[in-house]
Amino acid sequence: MNIHEYQAKEIFAKYGLPIPMGEVATTPDRAYSAARRIGGPVVVKAQVLVGGRGKAGGVKLAKTPEEAREKANAILGMTIKGITVKKVLVAPAVDIAREIYLGMVIDRAKKAVVMMASAAGGVDIEEVARETPEKIVRTTVDPTIGLRDYQARDVAYGLGLAGNQVKEFVQIAKGLYQAFMDNDASLAEVNPLVVAPDGKLLAIDAKMNLDDSGLFRHPGLDDLRDENEESADERDARAAGLNYIDLDGNIGCLVNGAGLAMATMDAVKLFGGEPANFLDIGGGARADKVATALRIILRDPSVKAVLVNIFGGITRVDEVARGVQIALEETGTKVPFVCRLVGTNEAEGRKMLAGANVAWAATLSEAAQLAARAVQTGRAEG
Ligand code: GDP
Ligand code: MN
């Protein structure tokens, strides 16, 4: 789950990061009164869950409250990468001498958090990594001892910071690391961390991604979700308790279990197909959940075949078959279906779909081949 800049700033501030705190406004008049309360020049910033707001014109400086109203008026309602701006953050403007990038990410190969920093701040880290990788400094954090002062100091020196800035940087880095760990984040980022003309460090942007699977451990965090910014598919999938991720291919996959879902995607690719999604219906899914999953899959116009791969243990094949039946009848889809349904109540499930227009496969590789072929021919044949 992605959260807004103003929400991430509230969290980071609790960890001692130096943040010029602002106010959220939903109308130009409210931006005006926020700017009055703040006093002095402000920055008006679109609150949308995408990066590059600055380049898109979603970040504007205003010297007076009147100007803040004008800028808010321009930003509210604008679309950035397809998302309409409904809120702005009005925050004290900062004079900038230097911009630094600082981020905590997970390195899956190392099974650890890696702190990344770059002297080329304000720019997307992906761009820095592509064009000037030598400007990125990294340090891997041992999860059993956490981020050590000397590691943060090393990175600070690598960024060319000196004197008191190094101390400030160490505090910021440790605070950001702790915020990351305490909230089960998958990303915590300050870009830019600025050096003000007086030499002080300030975090003027904040980004945080939270691990959905960790949310149950943090009851307050789920309230930060902005449903306006989710796609209808994401929202419906989450409401139904499905693990769904939209991908670029054309074979819709309905699978029980994350591991089997990954294996199914691999098999699809192995036989020349491209999965249109990752979808794990979980254990013990009933027919209505299966039908919802298929509705979401079939809404995607790029889906040219559906592969249902169920290994029924706790999940009952007859329930899945009934879900497939419901979805087929309800949508009247012409998209070919390939089913590999084995395990608990397999015979009942097969019987249920006996008259339906689906191809049957006995094994995963057979199913993947049939699905890849169905994309070519437009028909399900087994
Ligand atoms: P992003 O483009 O979505 O990452 O939004 P940011 O909050 O990072 O803002 C983009 C850029 O706007 C920053 O890199 C800064 O150069 C500039 N900016 C943001 N806030 C201020 C501010 O208070 N003062 C000044 N002078 N520039 C700012
Ligand atoms: Mn930024």
Tab-separated table of N, CA, C and O in Angstrom, residues 160-262:
chain	number	residue	atom	x	y	z
A	160	GLY	N	29.555	13.791	0.556
A	160	GLY	CA	30.266	15.059	0.662
A	160	GLY	C	29.758	15.942	1.791
A	160	GLY	O	29.967	17.155	1.783
A	161	LEU	N	29.056	15.364	2.749
A	161	LEU	CA	28.606	16.156	3.896
A	161	LEU	C	29.765	16.289	4.878
A	161	LEU	O	30.673	15.457	4.906
A	162	ALA	N	29.720	17.346	5.672
A	162	ALA	CA	30.822	17.578	6.606
A	162	ALA	C	30.304	18.187	7.903
A	162	ALA	O	29.198	18.720	7.955
A	163	GLY	N	31.126	18.057	8.945
A	163	GLY	CA	30.840	18.707	10.230
A	163	GLY	C	29.517	18.277	10.818
A	163	GLY	O	29.201	17.091	10.875
A	164	ASN	N	28.734	19.261	11.243
A	164	ASN	CA	27.480	18.974	11.915
A	164	ASN	C	26.473	18.250	11.019
A	164	ASN	O	25.615	17.517	11.491
A	165	GLN	N	26.600	18.469	9.716
A	165	GLN	CA	25.685	17.807	8.770
A	165	GLN	C	25.776	16.291	8.887
A	165	GLN	O	24.793	15.591	8.702
A	166	VAL	N	26.972	15.798	9.183
A	166	VAL	CA	27.156	14.355	9.300
A	166	VAL	C	26.323	13.840	10.463
A	166	VAL	O	25.606	12.851	10.350
A	167	LYS	N	26.374	14.562	11.587
A	167	LYS	CA	25.587	14.186	12.764
A	167	LYS	C	24.099	14.211	12.439
A	167	LYS	O	23.351	13.297	12.795
A	168	GLU	N	23.675	15.286	11.786
A	168	GLU	CA	22.258	15.398	11.416
A	168	GLU	C	21.862	14.247	10.496
A	168	GLU	O	20.808	13.641	10.657
A	169	PHE	N	22.737	13.943	9.537
A	169	PHE	CA	22.442	12.880	8.581
A	169	PHE	C	22.293	11.535	9.289
A	169	PHE	O	21.407	10.742	8.967
A	170	VAL	N	23.173	11.267	10.261
A	170	VAL	CA	23.116	9.995	10.991
A	170	VAL	C	21.761	9.864	11.694
A	170	VAL	O	21.108	8.815	11.636
A	171	GLN	N	21.314	10.935	12.333
A	171	GLN	CA	20.013	10.910	13.020
A	171	GLN	C	18.874	10.669	12.027
A	171	GLN	O	17.951	9.902	12.295
A	172	ILE	N	18.941	11.334	10.879
A	172	ILE	CA	17.896	11.197	9.859
A	172	ILE	C	17.865	9.772	9.316
A	172	ILE	O	16.811	9.141	9.210
A	173	ALA	N	19.048	9.253	9.003
A	173	ALA	CA	19.137	7.902	8.436
A	173	ALA	C	18.598	6.878	9.426
A	173	ALA	O	17.838	5.975	9.056
A	174	LYS	N	18.971	7.025	10.695
A	174	LYS	CA	18.512	6.057	11.689
A	174	LYS	C	17.006	6.177	11.918
A	174	LYS	O	16.311	5.163	12.097
A	175	GLY	N	16.514	7.393	11.903
A	175	GLY	CA	15.065	7.601	12.058
A	175	GLY	C	14.303	6.976	10.905
A	175	GLY	O	13.277	6.307	11.095
A	176	LEU	N	14.817	7.175	9.692
A	176	LEU	CA	14.139	6.633	8.509
A	176	LEU	C	14.167	5.101	8.539
A	176	LEU	O	13.176	4.442	8.212
A	177	TYR	N	15.299	4.554	8.956
A	177	TYR	CA	15.401	3.095	9.058
A	177	TYR	C	14.381	2.564	10.070
A	177	TYR	O	13.681	1.582	9.819
A	178	GLN	N	14.292	3.230	11.215
A	178	GLN	CA	13.373	2.771	12.253
A	178	GLN	C	11.917	2.892	11.778
A	178	GLN	O	11.098	2.009	12.046
A	179	ALA	N	11.610	3.977	11.077
A	179	ALA	CA	10.254	4.160	10.543
A	179	ALA	C	9.931	3.025	9.574
A	179	ALA	O	8.825	2.470	9.565
A	180	PHE	N	10.907	2.673	8.765
A	180	PHE	CA	10.768	1.579	7.805
A	180	PHE	C	10.467	0.275	8.537
A	180	PHE	O	9.514	-0.442	8.230
A	181	MET	N	11.288	-0.039	9.539
A	181	MET	CA	11.153	-1.314	10.250
A	181	MET	C	9.859	-1.382	11.057
A	181	MET	O	9.121	-2.372	10.988
A	182	ASP	N	9.588	-0.341	11.826
A	182	ASP	CA	8.428	-0.370	12.728
A	182	ASP	C	7.108	-0.510	11.977
A	182	ASP	O	6.121	-0.977	12.539
A	183	ASN	N	7.067	-0.033	10.738
A	183	ASN	CA	5.799	-0.026	10.009
A	183	ASN	C	5.727	-1.090	8.921
A	183	ASN	O	4.823	-1.064	8.092
A	184	ASP	N	6.679	-2.005	8.904
A	184	ASP	CA	6.720	-3.032	7.855
A	184	ASP	C	6.641	-2.411	6.470
A	184	ASP	O	5.793	-2.760	5.651
A	185	ALA	N	7.525	-1.467	6.236
A	185	ALA	CA	7.528	-0.800	4.936
A	185	ALA	C	8.275	-1.648	3.909
A	185	ALA	O	9.028	-2.559	4.265
A	186	SER	N	8.027	-1.373	2.633
A	186	SER	CA	8.871	-1.965	1.605
A	186	SER	C	9.708	-0.869	0.947
A	186	SER	O	10.631	-1.148	0.195
A	187	LEU	N	9.369	0.373	1.242
A	187	LEU	CA	10.159	1.514	0.757
A	187	LEU	C	9.924	2.703	1.688
A	187	LEU	O	8.788	2.966	2.081
A	188	ALA	N	11.001	3.386	2.038
A	188	ALA	CA	10.884	4.656	2.767
A	188	ALA	C	11.911	5.583	2.138
A	188	ALA	O	13.094	5.243	2.063
A	189	GLU	N	11.449	6.731	1.671
A	189	GLU	CA	12.313	7.551	0.828
A	189	GLU	C	12.145	9.033	1.121
A	189	GLU	O	11.026	9.493	1.356
A	190	VAL	N	13.251	9.743	1.131
A	190	VAL	CA	13.222	11.199	1.227
A	190	VAL	C	13.966	11.724	-0.003
A	190	VAL	O	15.172	11.522	-0.128
A	191	ASN	N	13.236	12.336	-0.908
A	191	ASN	CA	13.854	12.813	-2.154
A	191	ASN	C	13.148	14.070	-2.649
A	191	ASN	O	12.096	13.978	-3.235
A	192	PRO	N	13.694	15.221	-2.382
A	192	PRO	CA	15.040	15.420	-1.854
A	192	PRO	C	15.093	15.642	-0.346
A	192	PRO	O	14.163	16.141	0.249
A	193	LEU	N	16.267	15.229	0.183
A	193	LEU	CA	16.698	15.690	1.495
A	193	LEU	C	17.549	16.899	1.143
A	193	LEU	O	18.521	16.763	0.410
A	194	VAL	N	17.156	18.082	1.596
A	194	VAL	CA	17.886	19.256	1.116
A	194	VAL	C	18.856	19.790	2.168
A	194	VAL	O	18.650	19.640	3.363
A	195	VAL	N	19.907	20.391	1.640
A	195	VAL	CA	20.807	21.175	2.479
A	195	VAL	C	20.377	22.621	2.260
A	195	VAL	O	20.373	23.112	1.132
A	196	ALA	N	19.932	23.251	3.352
A	196	ALA	CA	19.504	24.650	3.246
A	196	ALA	C	20.741	25.545	3.165
A	196	ALA	O	21.843	25.099	3.489
A	197	PRO	N	20.573	26.799	2.748
A	197	PRO	CA	21.734	27.701	2.645
A	197	PRO	C	22.491	27.849	3.969
A	197	PRO	O	23.696	28.061	3.971
A	198	ASP	N	21.789	27.678	5.104
A	198	ASP	CA	22.497	27.764	6.391
A	198	ASP	C	23.180	26.439	6.762
A	198	ASP	O	23.728	26.289	7.850
A	199	GLY	N	23.114	25.453	5.861
A	199	GLY	CA	23.811	24.178	6.080
A	199	GLY	C	22.971	23.106	6.740
A	199	GLY	O	23.380	21.951	6.807
A	200	LYS	N	21.775	23.464	7.208
A	200	LYS	CA	20.936	22.475	7.902
A	200	LYS	C	20.245	21.537	6.909
A	200	LYS	O	19.920	21.933	5.785
A	201	LEU	N	20.014	20.308	7.358
A	201	LEU	CA	19.332	19.326	6.510
A	201	LEU	C	17.823	19.354	6.769
A	201	LEU	O	17.390	19.433	7.924
A	202	LEU	N	17.039	19.257	5.688
A	202	LEU	CA	15.586	19.234	5.809
A	202	LEU	C	14.999	18.225	4.828
A	202	LEU	O	15.409	18.171	3.659
A	203	ALA	N	14.033	17.444	5.309
A	203	ALA	CA	13.354	16.479	4.431
A	203	ALA	C	12.122	17.161	3.855
A	203	ALA	O	11.172	17.433	4.581
A	204	ILE	N	12.137	17.452	2.550
A	204	ILE	CA	10.998	18.195	1.999
A	204	ILE	C	10.078	17.324	1.146
A	204	ILE	O	9.055	17.775	0.667
A	205	ASP	N	10.446	16.068	0.932
A	205	ASP	CA	9.505	15.156	0.277
A	205	ASP	C	9.589	13.835	1.031
A	205	ASP	O	10.611	13.545	1.656
A	206	ALA	N	8.526	13.067	1.006
A	206	ALA	CA	8.502	11.800	1.735
A	206	ALA	C	7.665	10.800	0.970
A	206	ALA	O	6.626	11.145	0.413
A	207	LYS	N	8.148	9.584	0.930
A	207	LYS	CA	7.425	8.533	0.235
A	207	LYS	C	7.536	7.246	1.042
A	207	LYS	O	8.603	6.937	1.557
A	208	MET	N	6.429	6.531	1.141
A	208	MET	CA	6.460	5.298	1.906
A	208	MET	C	5.512	4.280	1.275
A	208	MET	O	4.371	4.599	0.982
A	209	ASN	N	6.036	3.082	1.047
A	209	ASN	CA	5.187	1.962	0.639
A	209	ASN	C	5.137	0.995	1.799
A	209	ASN	O	6.178	0.654	2.363
A	210	LEU	N	3.929	0.545	2.133
A	210	LEU	CA	3.778	-0.387	3.242
A	210	LEU	C	3.464	-1.760	2.690
A	210	LEU	O	2.748	-1.896	1.691
A	211	ASP	N	4.020	-2.764	3.341
A	211	ASP	CA	3.778	-4.136	2.917
A	211	ASP	C	2.359	-4.534	3.313
A	211	ASP	O	2.020	-4.565	4.492
A	212	ASP	N	1.527	-4.830	2.306
A	212	ASP	CA	0.124	-5.183	2.585
A	212	ASP	C	0.017	-6.344	3.569
A	212	ASP	O	-0.889	-6.385	4.396
A	213	SER	N	0.945	-7.271	3.470
A	213	SER	CA	0.880	-8.449	4.326
A	213	SER	C	1.249	-8.127	5.777
A	213	SER	O	1.032	-8.938	6.662
A	214	GLY	N	1.805	-6.952	6.007
A	214	GLY	CA	2.168	-6.567	7.373
A	214	GLY	C	1.124	-5.661	8.014
A	214	GLY	O	1.212	-5.348	9.195
A	215	LEU	N	0.137	-5.241	7.216
A	215	LEU	CA	-0.820	-4.232	7.713
A	215	LEU	C	-1.594	-4.688	8.942
A	215	LEU	O	-1.929	-3.880	9.801
A	216	PHE	N	-1.860	-5.995	9.025
A	216	PHE	CA	-2.649	-6.474	10.164
A	216	PHE	C	-1.929	-6.213	11.487
A	216	PHE	O	-2.542	-6.200	12.542
A	217	ARG	N	-0.637	-5.996	11.416
A	217	ARG	CA	0.118	-5.737	12.645
A	217	ARG	C	0.054	-4.266	13.063
A	217	ARG	O	0.558	-3.885	14.108
A	218	HIS	N	-0.530	-3.436	12.182
A	218	HIS	CA	-0.572	-1.997	12.457
A	218	HIS	C	-1.984	-1.477	12.198
A	218	HIS	O	-2.244	-0.898	11.144
A	219	PRO	N	-2.886	-1.687	13.132
A	219	PRO	CA	-4.292	-1.365	12.895
A	219	PRO	C	-4.507	0.071	12.403
A	219	PRO	O	-5.363	0.305	11.571
A	220	GLY	N	-3.725	1.028	12.868
A	220	GLY	CA	-3.930	2.425	12.466
A	220	GLY	C	-3.586	2.686	11.011
A	220	GLY	O	-4.164	3.573	10.376
A	221	LEU	N	-2.651	1.918	10.461
A	221	LEU	CA	-2.129	2.259	9.133
A	221	LEU	C	-3.129	2.032	8.005
A	221	LEU	O	-3.107	2.736	7.001
A	222	ASP	N	-4.013	1.070	8.187
A	222	ASP	CA	-4.951	0.778	7.106
A	222	ASP	C	-5.858	1.981	6.824
A	222	ASP	O	-6.325	2.171	5.707
A	223	ASP	N	-6.074	2.809	7.852
A	223	ASP	CA	-6.904	4.009	7.664
A	223	ASP	C	-6.259	5.007	6.710
A	223	ASP	O	-6.917	5.929	6.236
A	224	LEU	N	-4.973	4.856	6.457
A	224	LEU	CA	-4.283	5.806	5.581
A	224	LEU	C	-4.565	5.518	4.103
A	224	LEU	O	-4.212	6.294	3.234
A	225	ARG	N	-5.212	4.382	3.849
A	225	ARG	CA	-5.471	4.005	2.461
A	225	ARG	C	-6.369	5.030	1.774
A	225	ARG	O	-7.365	5.464	2.328
A	226	ASP	N	-5.984	5.408	0.566
A	226	ASP	CA	-6.794	6.345	-0.205
A	226	ASP	C	-7.454	5.572	-1.345
A	226	ASP	O	-6.836	5.287	-2.354
A	227	GLU	N	-8.720	5.237	-1.148
A	227	GLU	CA	-9.407	4.390	-2.134
A	227	GLU	C	-9.579	5.085	-3.473
A	227	GLU	O	-9.742	4.441	-4.501
A	228	ASN	N	-9.533	6.427	-3.447
A	228	ASN	CA	-9.627	7.190	-4.693
A	228	ASN	C	-8.520	6.845	-5.668
A	228	ASN	O	-8.642	7.043	-6.858
A	229	GLU	N	-7.405	6.401	-5.118
A	229	GLU	CA	-6.232	6.221	-5.953
A	229	GLU	C	-6.020	4.770	-6.363
A	229	GLU	O	-5.079	4.446	-7.043
A	230	GLU	N	-6.922	3.895	-5.915
A	230	GLU	CA	-6.811	2.496	-6.314
A	230	GLU	C	-7.605	2.288	-7.598
A	230	GLU	O	-8.637	2.926	-7.785
A	231	SER	N	-7.173	1.349	-8.417
A	231	SER	CA	-7.985	1.026	-9.576
A	231	SER	C	-9.173	0.197	-9.087
A	231	SER	O	-9.123	-0.392	-8.011
A	232	ALA	N	-10.238	0.155	-9.887
A	232	ALA	CA	-11.430	-0.610	-9.512
A	232	ALA	C	-11.053	-2.068	-9.282
A	232	ALA	O	-11.551	-2.717	-8.367
A	233	ASP	N	-10.142	-2.583	-10.117
A	233	ASP	CA	-9.711	-3.972	-9.971
A	233	ASP	C	-9.035	-4.210	-8.635
A	233	ASP	O	-9.324	-5.175	-7.939
A	234	GLU	N	-8.126	-3.315	-8.279
A	234	GLU	CA	-7.403	-3.462	-7.009
A	234	GLU	C	-8.376	-3.429	-5.834
A	234	GLU	O	-8.271	-4.200	-4.894
A	235	ARG	N	-9.334	-2.488	-5.918
A	235	ARG	CA	-10.292	-2.300	-4.827
A	235	ARG	C	-11.165	-3.558	-4.668
A	235	ARG	O	-11.332	-4.081	-3.578
A	236	ASP	N	-11.705	-4.027	-5.799
A	236	ASP	CA	-12.589	-5.197	-5.752
A	236	ASP	C	-11.829	-6.430	-5.268
A	236	ASP	O	-12.358	-7.230	-4.499
A	237	ALA	N	-10.602	-6.578	-5.758
A	237	ALA	CA	-9.802	-7.743	-5.381
A	237	ALA	C	-9.518	-7.710	-3.883
A	237	ALA	O	-9.651	-8.706	-3.189
A	238	ARG	N	-9.169	-6.546	-3.379
A	238	ARG	CA	-8.852	-6.433	-1.963
A	238	ARG	C	-10.106	-6.716	-1.123
A	238	ARG	O	-10.061	-7.441	-0.137
A	239	ALA	N	-11.241	-6.152	-1.553
A	239	ALA	CA	-12.489	-6.349	-0.809
A	239	ALA	C	-12.858	-7.832	-0.756
A	239	ALA	O	-13.436	-8.309	0.219
A	240	ALA	N	-12.539	-8.563	-1.830
A	240	ALA	CA	-12.885	-9.986	-1.885
A	240	ALA	C	-11.816	-10.862	-1.221
A	240	ALA	O	-11.977	-12.075	-1.145
A	241	GLY	N	-10.727	-10.251	-0.787
A	241	GLY	CA	-9.660	-11.016	-0.143
A	241	GLY	C	-8.793	-11.773	-1.145
A	241	GLY	O	-8.227	-12.824	-0.828
A	242	LEU	N	-8.685	-11.237	-2.355
A	242	LEU	CA	-7.861	-11.881	-3.394
A	242	LEU	C	-6.508	-11.178	-3.481
A	242	LEU	O	-6.435	-9.966	-3.339
A	243	ASN	N	-5.465	-11.953	-3.722
A	243	ASN	CA	-4.163	-11.347	-4.003
A	243	ASN	C	-4.036	-11.207	-5.506
A	243	ASN	O	-3.761	-12.183	-6.194
A	244	TYR	N	-4.261	-10.005	-5.995
A	244	TYR	CA	-4.327	-9.795	-7.434
A	244	TYR	C	-3.347	-8.719	-7.869
A	244	TYR	O	-3.306	-7.637	-7.286
A	245	ILE	N	-2.550	-9.035	-8.884
A	245	ILE	CA	-1.656	-8.031	-9.471
A	245	ILE	C	-1.795	-8.076	-10.982
A	245	ILE	O	-1.639	-9.121	-11.605
A	246	ASP	N	-2.143	-6.947	-11.552
A	246	ASP	CA	-2.333	-6.833	-12.990
A	246	ASP	C	-0.970	-6.848	-13.693
A	246	ASP	O	-0.032	-6.203	-13.246
A	247	LEU	N	-0.864	-7.617	-14.778
A	247	LEU	CA	0.379	-7.671	-15.547
A	247	LEU	C	0.077	-7.405	-17.020
A	247	LEU	O	-1.070	-7.191	-17.392
A	248	ASP	N	1.122	-7.453	-17.863
A	248	ASP	CA	0.962	-7.007	-19.247
A	248	ASP	C	0.526	-8.075	-20.248
A	248	ASP	O	0.213	-7.751	-21.380
A	249	GLY	N	0.517	-9.355	-19.843
A	249	GLY	CA	0.259	-10.418	-20.825
A	249	GLY	C	-1.203	-10.600	-21.160
A	249	GLY	O	-2.042	-9.728	-20.895
A	250	ASN	N	-1.540	-11.767	-21.774
A	250	ASN	CA	-2.914	-11.971	-22.221
A	250	ASN	C	-3.544	-13.275	-21.718
A	250	ASN	O	-4.647	-13.620	-22.120
A	251	ILE	N	-2.850	-13.995	-20.848
A	251	ILE	CA	-3.459	-15.198	-20.269
A	251	ILE	C	-3.830	-14.921	-18.811
A	251	ILE	O	-2.957	-14.736	-17.957
A	252	GLY	N	-5.137	-14.864	-18.571
A	252	GLY	CA	-5.609	-14.632	-17.208
A	252	GLY	C	-5.407	-15.905	-16.401
A	252	GLY	O	-5.772	-16.993	-16.849
A	253	CYS	N	-4.812	-15.780	-15.215
A	253	CYS	CA	-4.517	-16.965	-14.408
A	253	CYS	C	-5.295	-16.910	-13.096
A	253	CYS	O	-5.273	-15.903	-12.403
A	254	LEU	N	-6.004	-18.002	-12.804
A	254	LEU	CA	-6.704	-18.112	-11.533
A	254	LEU	C	-6.155	-19.329	-10.797
A	254	LEU	O	-6.296	-20.455	-11.273
A	255	VAL	N	-5.509	-19.075	-9.669
A	255	VAL	CA	-4.749	-20.133	-9.006
A	255	VAL	C	-4.952	-20.039	-7.490
A	255	VAL	O	-5.213	-18.958	-6.965
A	256	ASN	N	-4.860	-21.188	-6.805
A	256	ASN	CA	-4.894	-21.118	-5.341
A	256	ASN	C	-3.500	-21.311	-4.764
A	256	ASN	O	-2.825	-22.288	-5.053
A	257	GLY	N	-3.073	-20.333	-3.980
A	257	GLY	CA	-1.751	-20.389	-3.366
A	257	GLY	C	-0.759	-19.544	-4.135
A	257	GLY	O	-0.714	-19.583	-5.372
A	258	ALA	N	0.033	-18.767	-3.416
A	258	ALA	CA	0.977	-17.857	-4.069
A	258	ALA	C	2.071	-18.638	-4.797
A	258	ALA	O	2.472	-18.280	-5.902
A	259	GLY	N	2.533	-19.721	-4.193
A	259	GLY	CA	3.600	-20.501	-4.815
A	259	GLY	C	3.137	-21.131	-6.115
A	259	GLY	O	3.824	-21.077	-7.132
A	260	LEU	N	1.921	-21.702	-6.069
A	260	LEU	CA	1.380	-22.311	-7.283
A	260	LEU	C	1.111	-21.243	-8.350
A	260	LEU	O	1.289	-21.483	-9.538
A	261	ALA	N	0.715	-20.058	-7.901
A	261	ALA	CA	0.470	-18.962	-8.847
A	261	ALA	C	1.765	-18.587	-9.560
A	261	ALA	O	1.785	-18.376	-10.776
A	262	MET	N	2.860	-18.539	-8.821
A	262	MET	CA	4.161	-18.228	-9.428
A	262	MET	C	4.558	-19.335	-10.395
A	262	MET	O	5.024	-19.061	-11.507
